[in-house]
Amino acid sequence: MTIDDKLTAMVNYQLTARGITDSRVLDAMSRVKRHLFVPDEEKGFAYDDRPLFIGSGQTISQPYIVALMTEILDVKADHTILEIGTGSGYQTAILAELGREVYTIERIKALHTQAEERLTALGYKNIHYKLDDGTIGWKEHAPFDRIIVTAAAPEIPERLFSQLQVEGRMVIPVGGKIRQDLQLVIKRSNGDRKIINHGGCLFVPLIGKEGWQND
Ligand code: SAM
């Protein structure tokens, strides 16, 4: 099987067959080659239906979870997006395919540096990188149309919510360290929030001022 065959099978059997319908998301997931984002020893499994190790004790989510979070986020072509947890840069690339500008924050230097080098080499020009605690957001570029958090928070970080545009959407796993709920948070014009639960998930912890205090 060629890489293209594996990618097509991933999109058909892991995404479309499980209910991902947004054609922009499916197209973006068809364009970004996942094997370019994982270490050599994981490349053989890059299109499998599971998370993979990316170094520094962190993981890249299974393709279905990336697609589900992206579909729920509902990114439009003119959107500015804040991503917390750059990791390998795979989800960042999907977001950069869909939106106008992506601001991504990672707290682990090795991952931050590698992802920036990787995405720059792949030609992405609409991504901005920061090494920091993402739970405090990126105030200088707020408000954001969309915010996605790819690590598990004990609760919705208030500073991130304050940096969300009115009628903006945030997708974030919220709960304990062992299991979380994937939540869609919509900011209403009066500042209230509507929370829609999209089921159980399992993410590495969000570590920071408004996250967990340690691993
Ligand atoms: N979306 C990534 C990808 O496609 O490879 C995978 C993200 S991984 C599941 C979660 C990432 O969040 C890890 O790289 C971890 O270091 C990072 N992280 C955890 N707490 C963070 C924080 N407070 N600020 C920024 N990044 C954080």
PDB file of C-alpha atoms and ligand atoms in Angstrom:
ATOM      1  CA  MET A   1       0.000   0.000   0.000  1.00  0.00           C
ATOM      2  CA  THR A   2       1.346   3.449  -0.881  1.00  0.00           C
ATOM      3  CA  ILE A   3       1.142   6.409   1.525  1.00  0.00           C
ATOM      4  CA  ASP A   4      -1.663   7.850  -0.608  1.00  0.00           C
ATOM      5  CA  ASP A   5      -3.612   4.568  -0.377  1.00  0.00           C
ATOM      6  CA  LYS A   6      -3.178   4.526   3.412  1.00  0.00           C
ATOM      7  CA  LEU A   7      -4.299   8.148   3.647  1.00  0.00           C
ATOM      8  CA  THR A   8      -7.377   7.459   1.533  1.00  0.00           C
ATOM      9  CA  ALA A   9      -8.244   4.394   3.617  1.00  0.00           C
ATOM     10  CA  MET A  10      -7.790   6.431   6.830  1.00  0.00           C
ATOM     11  CA  VAL A  11     -10.193   9.111   5.604  1.00  0.00           C
ATOM     12  CA  ASN A  12     -12.762   6.617   4.299  1.00  0.00           C
ATOM     13  CA  TYR A  13     -12.780   4.021   7.083  1.00  0.00           C
ATOM     14  CA  GLN A  14     -11.824   6.043  10.177  1.00  0.00           C
ATOM     15  CA  LEU A  15     -13.456   9.397   9.418  1.00  0.00           C
ATOM     16  CA  THR A  16     -16.284   9.228   6.862  1.00  0.00           C
ATOM     17  CA  ALA A  17     -17.510   5.836   8.059  1.00  0.00           C
ATOM     18  CA  ARG A  18     -17.720   7.172  11.634  1.00  0.00           C
ATOM     19  CA  GLY A  19     -19.743  10.223  10.742  1.00  0.00           C
ATOM     20  CA  ILE A  20     -17.324  13.039   9.885  1.00  0.00           C
ATOM     21  CA  THR A  21     -19.164  14.867   7.088  1.00  0.00           C
ATOM     22  CA  ASP A  22     -17.589  18.332   6.739  1.00  0.00           C
ATOM     23  CA  SER A  23     -15.963  18.210   3.297  1.00  0.00           C
ATOM     24  CA  ARG A  24     -13.441  20.954   4.156  1.00  0.00           C
ATOM     25  CA  VAL A  25     -12.255  18.911   7.154  1.00  0.00           C
ATOM     26  CA  LEU A  26     -12.097  15.697   5.118  1.00  0.00           C
ATOM     27  CA  ASP A  27     -10.160  17.474   2.345  1.00  0.00           C
ATOM     28  CA  ALA A  28      -7.682  18.956   4.823  1.00  0.00           C
ATOM     29  CA  MET A  29      -7.187  15.554   6.475  1.00  0.00           C
ATOM     30  CA  SER A  30      -6.587  14.092   2.976  1.00  0.00           C
ATOM     31  CA  ARG A  31      -3.927  16.693   2.200  1.00  0.00           C
ATOM     32  CA  VAL A  32      -1.824  16.576   5.394  1.00  0.00           C
ATOM     33  CA  LYS A  33       0.420  13.511   5.552  1.00  0.00           C
ATOM     34  CA  ARG A  34       0.467  12.238   9.130  1.00  0.00           C
ATOM     35  CA  HIS A  35       3.691  10.219   8.769  1.00  0.00           C
ATOM     36  CA  LEU A  36       5.621  13.484   8.398  1.00  0.00           C
ATOM     37  CA  PHE A  37       4.681  14.409  11.993  1.00  0.00           C
ATOM     38  CA  VAL A  38       5.774  11.314  13.930  1.00  0.00           C
ATOM     39  CA  PRO A  39       9.194   9.879  14.879  1.00  0.00           C
ATOM     40  CA  ASP A  40      10.781   7.245  12.580  1.00  0.00           C
ATOM     41  CA  GLU A  41       9.799   4.348  14.849  1.00  0.00           C
ATOM     42  CA  GLU A  42       6.106   5.377  14.635  1.00  0.00           C
ATOM     43  CA  LYS A  43       5.955   6.076  10.874  1.00  0.00           C
ATOM     44  CA  GLY A  44       4.772   2.548  10.061  1.00  0.00           C
ATOM     45  CA  PHE A  45       1.685   3.164  12.237  1.00  0.00           C
ATOM     46  CA  ALA A  46       1.032   6.746  11.106  1.00  0.00           C
ATOM     47  CA  TYR A  47      -2.297   5.958   9.407  1.00  0.00           C
ATOM     48  CA  ASP A  48      -3.524   3.506  12.045  1.00  0.00           C
ATOM     49  CA  ASP A  49      -6.591   4.165  14.152  1.00  0.00           C
ATOM     50  CA  ARG A  50      -4.745   5.149  17.320  1.00  0.00           C
ATOM     51  CA  PRO A  51      -2.697   7.820  19.077  1.00  0.00           C
ATOM     52  CA  LEU A  52       1.083   7.755  18.585  1.00  0.00           C
ATOM     53  CA  PHE A  53       4.063   8.860  20.660  1.00  0.00           C
ATOM     54  CA  ILE A  54       5.717  12.077  19.512  1.00  0.00           C
ATOM     55  CA  GLY A  55       8.522  12.320  22.111  1.00  0.00           C
ATOM     56  CA  SER A  56       8.873  14.197  25.437  1.00  0.00           C
ATOM     57  CA  GLY A  57       6.195  11.867  26.895  1.00  0.00           C
ATOM     58  CA  GLN A  58       3.486  13.343  24.657  1.00  0.00           C
ATOM     59  CA  THR A  59       1.124  11.892  22.046  1.00  0.00           C
ATOM     60  CA  ILE A  60      -0.616  12.815  18.810  1.00  0.00           C
ATOM     61  CA  SER A  61      -4.338  12.011  18.930  1.00  0.00           C
ATOM     62  CA  GLN A  62      -5.895   9.327  16.738  1.00  0.00           C
ATOM     63  CA  PRO A  63      -7.031  10.739  13.355  1.00  0.00           C
ATOM     64  CA  TYR A  64     -10.731  10.479  14.246  1.00  0.00           C
ATOM     65  CA  ILE A  65     -10.333  12.681  17.332  1.00  0.00           C
ATOM     66  CA  VAL A  66      -8.407  15.294  15.297  1.00  0.00           C
ATOM     67  CA  ALA A  67     -11.182  15.273  12.684  1.00  0.00           C
ATOM     68  CA  LEU A  68     -13.968  15.375  15.286  1.00  0.00           C
ATOM     69  CA  MET A  69     -12.427  18.305  17.178  1.00  0.00           C
ATOM     70  CA  THR A  70     -11.845  20.163  13.910  1.00  0.00           C
ATOM     71  CA  GLU A  71     -15.377  19.535  12.675  1.00  0.00           C
ATOM     72  CA  ILE A  72     -16.882  20.741  15.967  1.00  0.00           C
ATOM     73  CA  LEU A  73     -14.633  23.817  15.886  1.00  0.00           C
ATOM     74  CA  ASP A  74     -16.179  24.795  12.516  1.00  0.00           C
ATOM     75  CA  VAL A  75     -13.275  26.843  11.143  1.00  0.00           C
ATOM     76  CA  LYS A  76     -14.074  29.319   8.345  1.00  0.00           C
ATOM     77  CA  ALA A  77     -11.516  30.566   5.815  1.00  0.00           C
ATOM     78  CA  ASP A  78     -11.310  34.037   7.405  1.00  0.00           C
ATOM     79  CA  HIS A  79     -10.860  32.812  10.986  1.00  0.00           C
ATOM     80  CA  THR A  80      -8.014  33.459  13.391  1.00  0.00           C
ATOM     81  CA  ILE A  81      -7.404  30.424  15.586  1.00  0.00           C
ATOM     82  CA  LEU A  82      -5.547  29.904  18.846  1.00  0.00           C
ATOM     83  CA  GLU A  83      -4.270  26.383  19.464  1.00  0.00           C
ATOM     84  CA  ILE A  84      -2.937  25.269  22.849  1.00  0.00           C
ATOM     85  CA  GLY A  85      -0.618  22.245  22.645  1.00  0.00           C
ATOM     86  CA  THR A  86       1.310  22.368  19.360  1.00  0.00           C
ATOM     87  CA  GLY A  87       2.791  18.906  19.962  1.00  0.00           C
ATOM     88  CA  SER A  88       3.918  17.451  16.621  1.00  0.00           C
ATOM     89  CA  GLY A  89       2.210  20.236  14.660  1.00  0.00           C
ATOM     90  CA  TYR A  90      -0.209  17.848  12.901  1.00  0.00           C
ATOM     91  CA  GLN A  91      -3.406  19.469  14.199  1.00  0.00           C
ATOM     92  CA  THR A  92      -1.765  22.867  13.591  1.00  0.00           C
ATOM     93  CA  ALA A  93      -1.326  21.975   9.912  1.00  0.00           C
ATOM     94  CA  ILE A  94      -4.986  20.946   9.610  1.00  0.00           C
ATOM     95  CA  LEU A  95      -6.038  24.274  11.153  1.00  0.00           C
ATOM     96  CA  ALA A  96      -3.673  26.215   8.875  1.00  0.00           C
ATOM     97  CA  GLU A  97      -5.287  24.511   5.861  1.00  0.00           C
ATOM     98  CA  LEU A  98      -8.721  25.712   6.983  1.00  0.00           C
ATOM     99  CA  GLY A  99      -8.308  29.153   8.573  1.00  0.00           C
ATOM    100  CA  ARG A 100      -6.533  32.447   7.912  1.00  0.00           C
ATOM    101  CA  GLU A 101      -4.015  32.636  10.778  1.00  0.00           C
ATOM    102  CA  VAL A 102      -3.096  30.070  13.418  1.00  0.00           C
ATOM    103  CA  TYR A 103      -1.452  31.032  16.713  1.00  0.00           C
ATOM    104  CA  THR A 104      -0.076  27.949  18.439  1.00  0.00           C
ATOM    105  CA  ILE A 105       1.481  27.610  21.905  1.00  0.00           C
ATOM    106  CA  GLU A 106       3.511  24.669  23.260  1.00  0.00           C
ATOM    107  CA  ARG A 107       5.150  24.438  26.690  1.00  0.00           C
ATOM    108  CA  ILE A 108       7.851  21.849  25.827  1.00  0.00           C
ATOM    109  CA  LYS A 109      10.779  23.415  23.996  1.00  0.00           C
ATOM    110  CA  ALA A 110      11.841  20.330  22.001  1.00  0.00           C
ATOM    111  CA  LEU A 111       8.318  19.898  20.575  1.00  0.00           C
ATOM    112  CA  HIS A 112       7.862  23.627  19.925  1.00  0.00           C
ATOM    113  CA  THR A 113      11.151  23.866  17.990  1.00  0.00           C
ATOM    114  CA  GLN A 114      10.599  20.668  16.016  1.00  0.00           C
ATOM    115  CA  ALA A 115       7.039  21.592  15.053  1.00  0.00           C
ATOM    116  CA  GLU A 116       8.055  25.068  13.893  1.00  0.00           C
ATOM    117  CA  GLU A 117      10.904  23.663  11.771  1.00  0.00           C
ATOM    118  CA  ARG A 118       8.648  20.949  10.344  1.00  0.00           C
ATOM    119  CA  LEU A 119       5.729  23.219   9.440  1.00  0.00           C
ATOM    120  CA  THR A 120       8.039  25.881   7.997  1.00  0.00           C
ATOM    121  CA  ALA A 121       9.732  23.229   5.819  1.00  0.00           C
ATOM    122  CA  LEU A 122       6.268  22.119   4.648  1.00  0.00           C
ATOM    123  CA  GLY A 123       5.625  25.682   3.481  1.00  0.00           C
ATOM    124  CA  TYR A 124       3.021  26.913   5.983  1.00  0.00           C
ATOM    125  CA  LYS A 125       3.214  30.709   6.225  1.00  0.00           C
ATOM    126  CA  ASN A 126       0.095  31.428   8.286  1.00  0.00           C
ATOM    127  CA  ILE A 127       1.265  29.876  11.577  1.00  0.00           C
ATOM    128  CA  HIS A 128       2.719  31.793  14.551  1.00  0.00           C
ATOM    129  CA  TYR A 129       4.561  29.879  17.262  1.00  0.00           C
ATOM    130  CA  LYS A 130       5.118  30.530  20.952  1.00  0.00           C
ATOM    131  CA  LEU A 131       6.892  28.592  23.694  1.00  0.00           C
ATOM    132  CA  ASP A 132       4.883  29.305  26.837  1.00  0.00           C
ATOM    133  CA  ASP A 133       2.094  28.246  29.158  1.00  0.00           C
ATOM    134  CA  GLY A 134      -0.902  28.261  26.809  1.00  0.00           C
ATOM    135  CA  THR A 135      -3.441  28.450  29.636  1.00  0.00           C
ATOM    136  CA  ILE A 136      -2.817  32.204  29.752  1.00  0.00           C
ATOM    137  CA  GLY A 137      -3.480  32.516  26.020  1.00  0.00           C
ATOM    138  CA  TRP A 138      -1.931  35.052  23.635  1.00  0.00           C
ATOM    139  CA  LYS A 139      -3.477  38.381  24.619  1.00  0.00           C
ATOM    140  CA  GLU A 140      -1.715  40.479  21.958  1.00  0.00           C
ATOM    141  CA  HIS A 141      -3.615  38.668  19.165  1.00  0.00           C
ATOM    142  CA  ALA A 142      -6.980  38.237  20.914  1.00  0.00           C
ATOM    143  CA  PRO A 143      -9.877  37.979  20.384  1.00  0.00           C
ATOM    144  CA  PHE A 144      -9.774  34.687  18.501  1.00  0.00           C
ATOM    145  CA  ASP A 145     -12.619  33.335  16.369  1.00  0.00           C
ATOM    146  CA  ARG A 146     -11.743  29.828  17.451  1.00  0.00           C
ATOM    147  CA  ILE A 147      -9.715  28.274  20.278  1.00  0.00           C
ATOM    148  CA  ILE A 148      -8.721  24.617  20.420  1.00  0.00           C
ATOM    149  CA  VAL A 149      -7.022  23.011  23.413  1.00  0.00           C
ATOM    150  CA  THR A 150      -5.436  19.637  22.698  1.00  0.00           C
ATOM    151  CA  ALA A 151      -4.594  18.738  26.304  1.00  0.00           C
ATOM    152  CA  ALA A 152      -6.966  17.950  29.178  1.00  0.00           C
ATOM    153  CA  ALA A 153      -7.982  20.759  31.524  1.00  0.00           C
ATOM    154  CA  PRO A 154      -9.528  20.378  35.000  1.00  0.00           C
ATOM    155  CA  GLU A 155     -11.901  23.197  33.991  1.00  0.00           C
ATOM    156  CA  ILE A 156     -12.280  25.779  31.233  1.00  0.00           C
ATOM    157  CA  PRO A 157      -9.367  28.248  31.607  1.00  0.00           C
ATOM    158  CA  GLU A 158     -10.985  31.657  32.200  1.00  0.00           C
ATOM    159  CA  ARG A 159      -8.220  33.592  30.486  1.00  0.00           C
ATOM    160  CA  LEU A 160      -8.719  31.555  27.326  1.00  0.00           C
ATOM    161  CA  PHE A 161     -12.481  32.097  27.468  1.00  0.00           C
ATOM    162  CA  SER A 162     -11.891  35.855  27.845  1.00  0.00           C
ATOM    163  CA  GLN A 163      -9.801  35.798  24.648  1.00  0.00           C
ATOM    164  CA  LEU A 164     -12.596  34.179  22.636  1.00  0.00           C
ATOM    165  CA  GLN A 165     -14.566  36.346  20.199  1.00  0.00           C
ATOM    166  CA  VAL A 166     -18.293  36.829  20.858  1.00  0.00           C
ATOM    167  CA  GLU A 167     -20.104  33.933  19.122  1.00  0.00           C
ATOM    168  CA  GLY A 168     -16.688  32.248  18.965  1.00  0.00           C
ATOM    169  CA  ARG A 169     -16.139  28.561  19.691  1.00  0.00           C
ATOM    170  CA  MET A 170     -13.672  26.749  21.913  1.00  0.00           C
ATOM    171  CA  VAL A 171     -13.119  22.974  21.817  1.00  0.00           C
ATOM    172  CA  ILE A 172     -11.480  21.542  24.916  1.00  0.00           C
ATOM    173  CA  PRO A 173     -11.278  18.240  26.821  1.00  0.00           C
ATOM    174  CA  VAL A 174     -12.401  18.927  30.404  1.00  0.00           C
ATOM    175  CA  GLY A 175     -12.344  16.537  33.364  1.00  0.00           C
ATOM    176  CA  GLY A 176      -9.969  14.423  35.434  1.00  0.00           C
ATOM    177  CA  LYS A 177      -6.528  13.161  34.475  1.00  0.00           C
ATOM    178  CA  ILE A 178      -7.840   9.720  33.494  1.00  0.00           C
ATOM    179  CA  ARG A 179     -10.935  10.625  31.501  1.00  0.00           C
ATOM    180  CA  GLN A 180     -12.468  13.812  30.149  1.00  0.00           C
ATOM    181  CA  ASP A 181     -15.473  15.101  28.218  1.00  0.00           C
ATOM    182  CA  LEU A 182     -14.859  16.768  24.884  1.00  0.00           C
ATOM    183  CA  GLN A 183     -16.632  20.106  25.289  1.00  0.00           C
ATOM    184  CA  LEU A 184     -17.687  22.694  22.748  1.00  0.00           C
ATOM    185  CA  VAL A 185     -17.925  26.097  24.441  1.00  0.00           C
ATOM    186  CA  ILE A 186     -19.774  28.894  22.620  1.00  0.00           C
ATOM    187  CA  LYS A 187     -19.485  32.480  23.858  1.00  0.00           C
ATOM    188  CA  ARG A 188     -22.787  34.349  23.815  1.00  0.00           C
ATOM    189  CA  SER A 189     -23.127  38.089  23.145  1.00  0.00           C
ATOM    190  CA  ASN A 190     -23.919  38.719  26.832  1.00  0.00           C
ATOM    191  CA  GLY A 191     -20.694  36.927  27.830  1.00  0.00           C
ATOM    192  CA  ASP A 192     -22.486  33.733  28.903  1.00  0.00           C
ATOM    193  CA  ARG A 193     -21.310  30.355  27.710  1.00  0.00           C
ATOM    194  CA  LYS A 194     -23.174  27.479  26.137  1.00  0.00           C
ATOM    195  CA  ILE A 195     -21.479  24.114  26.649  1.00  0.00           C
ATOM    196  CA  ILE A 196     -22.214  21.110  24.448  1.00  0.00           C
ATOM    197  CA  ASN A 197     -20.751  17.764  25.443  1.00  0.00           C
ATOM    198  CA  HIS A 198     -19.367  15.615  22.618  1.00  0.00           C
ATOM    199  CA  GLY A 199     -18.551  12.491  24.613  1.00  0.00           C
ATOM    200  CA  GLY A 200     -15.693  10.928  26.492  1.00  0.00           C
ATOM    201  CA  CYS A 201     -12.034  11.253  25.535  1.00  0.00           C
ATOM    202  CA  LEU A 202      -8.544  10.798  26.918  1.00  0.00           C
ATOM    203  CA  PHE A 203      -5.841  13.458  26.574  1.00  0.00           C
ATOM    204  CA  VAL A 204      -2.512  14.189  28.244  1.00  0.00           C
ATOM    205  CA  PRO A 205      -2.864  16.867  30.944  1.00  0.00           C
ATOM    206  CA  LEU A 206      -2.821  20.596  30.296  1.00  0.00           C
ATOM    207  CA  ILE A 207      -0.084  21.797  32.637  1.00  0.00           C
ATOM    208  CA  GLY A 208      -0.069  25.442  33.660  1.00  0.00           C
ATOM    209  CA  LYS A 209      -1.459  28.327  35.678  1.00  0.00           C
ATOM    210  CA  GLU A 210      -5.049  27.489  34.718  1.00  0.00           C
ATOM    211  CA  GLY A 211      -4.480  23.786  34.159  1.00  0.00           C
ATOM    212  CA  TRP A 212      -2.978  21.014  36.251  1.00  0.00           C
ATOM    213  CA  GLN A 213      -0.028  22.067  38.398  1.00  0.00           C
ATOM    214  CA  ASN A 214       2.209  19.108  37.432  1.00  0.00           C
ATOM    215  CA  ASP A 215       2.344  15.916  35.313  1.00  0.00           C
TER     216      ASP A 215
HETATM  217  N1  SAM B   1      -2.248  18.516  18.747  1.00  0.00           N
HETATM  218  C1  SAM B   1      -0.966  17.859  18.887  1.00  0.00           C
HETATM  219  C2  SAM B   1      -0.556  17.169  17.628  1.00  0.00           C
HETATM  220  O1  SAM B   1      -1.288  17.201  16.635  1.00  0.00           O
HETATM  221  O2  SAM B   1       0.529  16.578  17.648  1.00  0.00           O
HETATM  222  C3  SAM B   1      -0.947  16.902  20.033  1.00  0.00           C
HETATM  223  C4  SAM B   1      -1.049  17.572  21.322  1.00  0.00           C
HETATM  224  S1  SAM B   1      -0.650  16.583  22.704  1.00  0.00           S
HETATM  225  C5  SAM B   1      -2.048  15.556  22.857  1.00  0.00           C
HETATM  226  C6  SAM B   1      -0.825  17.812  23.974  1.00  0.00           C
HETATM  227  C7  SAM B   1       0.252  18.862  23.944  1.00  0.00           C
HETATM  228  O3  SAM B   1      -0.115  19.895  24.862  1.00  0.00           O
HETATM  229  C8  SAM B   1       1.608  18.352  24.395  1.00  0.00           C
HETATM  230  O4  SAM B   1       2.563  18.635  23.423  1.00  0.00           O
HETATM  231  C9  SAM B   1       1.869  19.113  25.693  1.00  0.00           C
HETATM  232  O5  SAM B   1       3.223  19.405  25.914  1.00  0.00           O
HETATM  233  C10 SAM B   1       1.064  20.379  25.444  1.00  0.00           C
HETATM  234  N2  SAM B   1       0.713  21.158  26.647  1.00  0.00           N
HETATM  235  C11 SAM B   1       0.303  20.722  27.860  1.00  0.00           C
HETATM  236  N3  SAM B   1       0.071  21.765  28.670  1.00  0.00           N
HETATM  237  C12 SAM B   1       0.324  22.886  27.938  1.00  0.00           C
HETATM  238  C13 SAM B   1       0.250  24.286  28.207  1.00  0.00           C
HETATM  239  N4  SAM B   1      -0.123  24.781  29.394  1.00  0.00           N
HETATM  240  N5  SAM B   1       0.583  25.148  27.225  1.00  0.00           N
HETATM  241  C14 SAM B   1       0.978  24.691  26.002  1.00  0.00           C
HETATM  242  N6  SAM B   1       1.071  23.389  25.701  1.00  0.00           N
HETATM  243  C15 SAM B   1       0.725  22.495  26.644  1.00  0.00           C
END
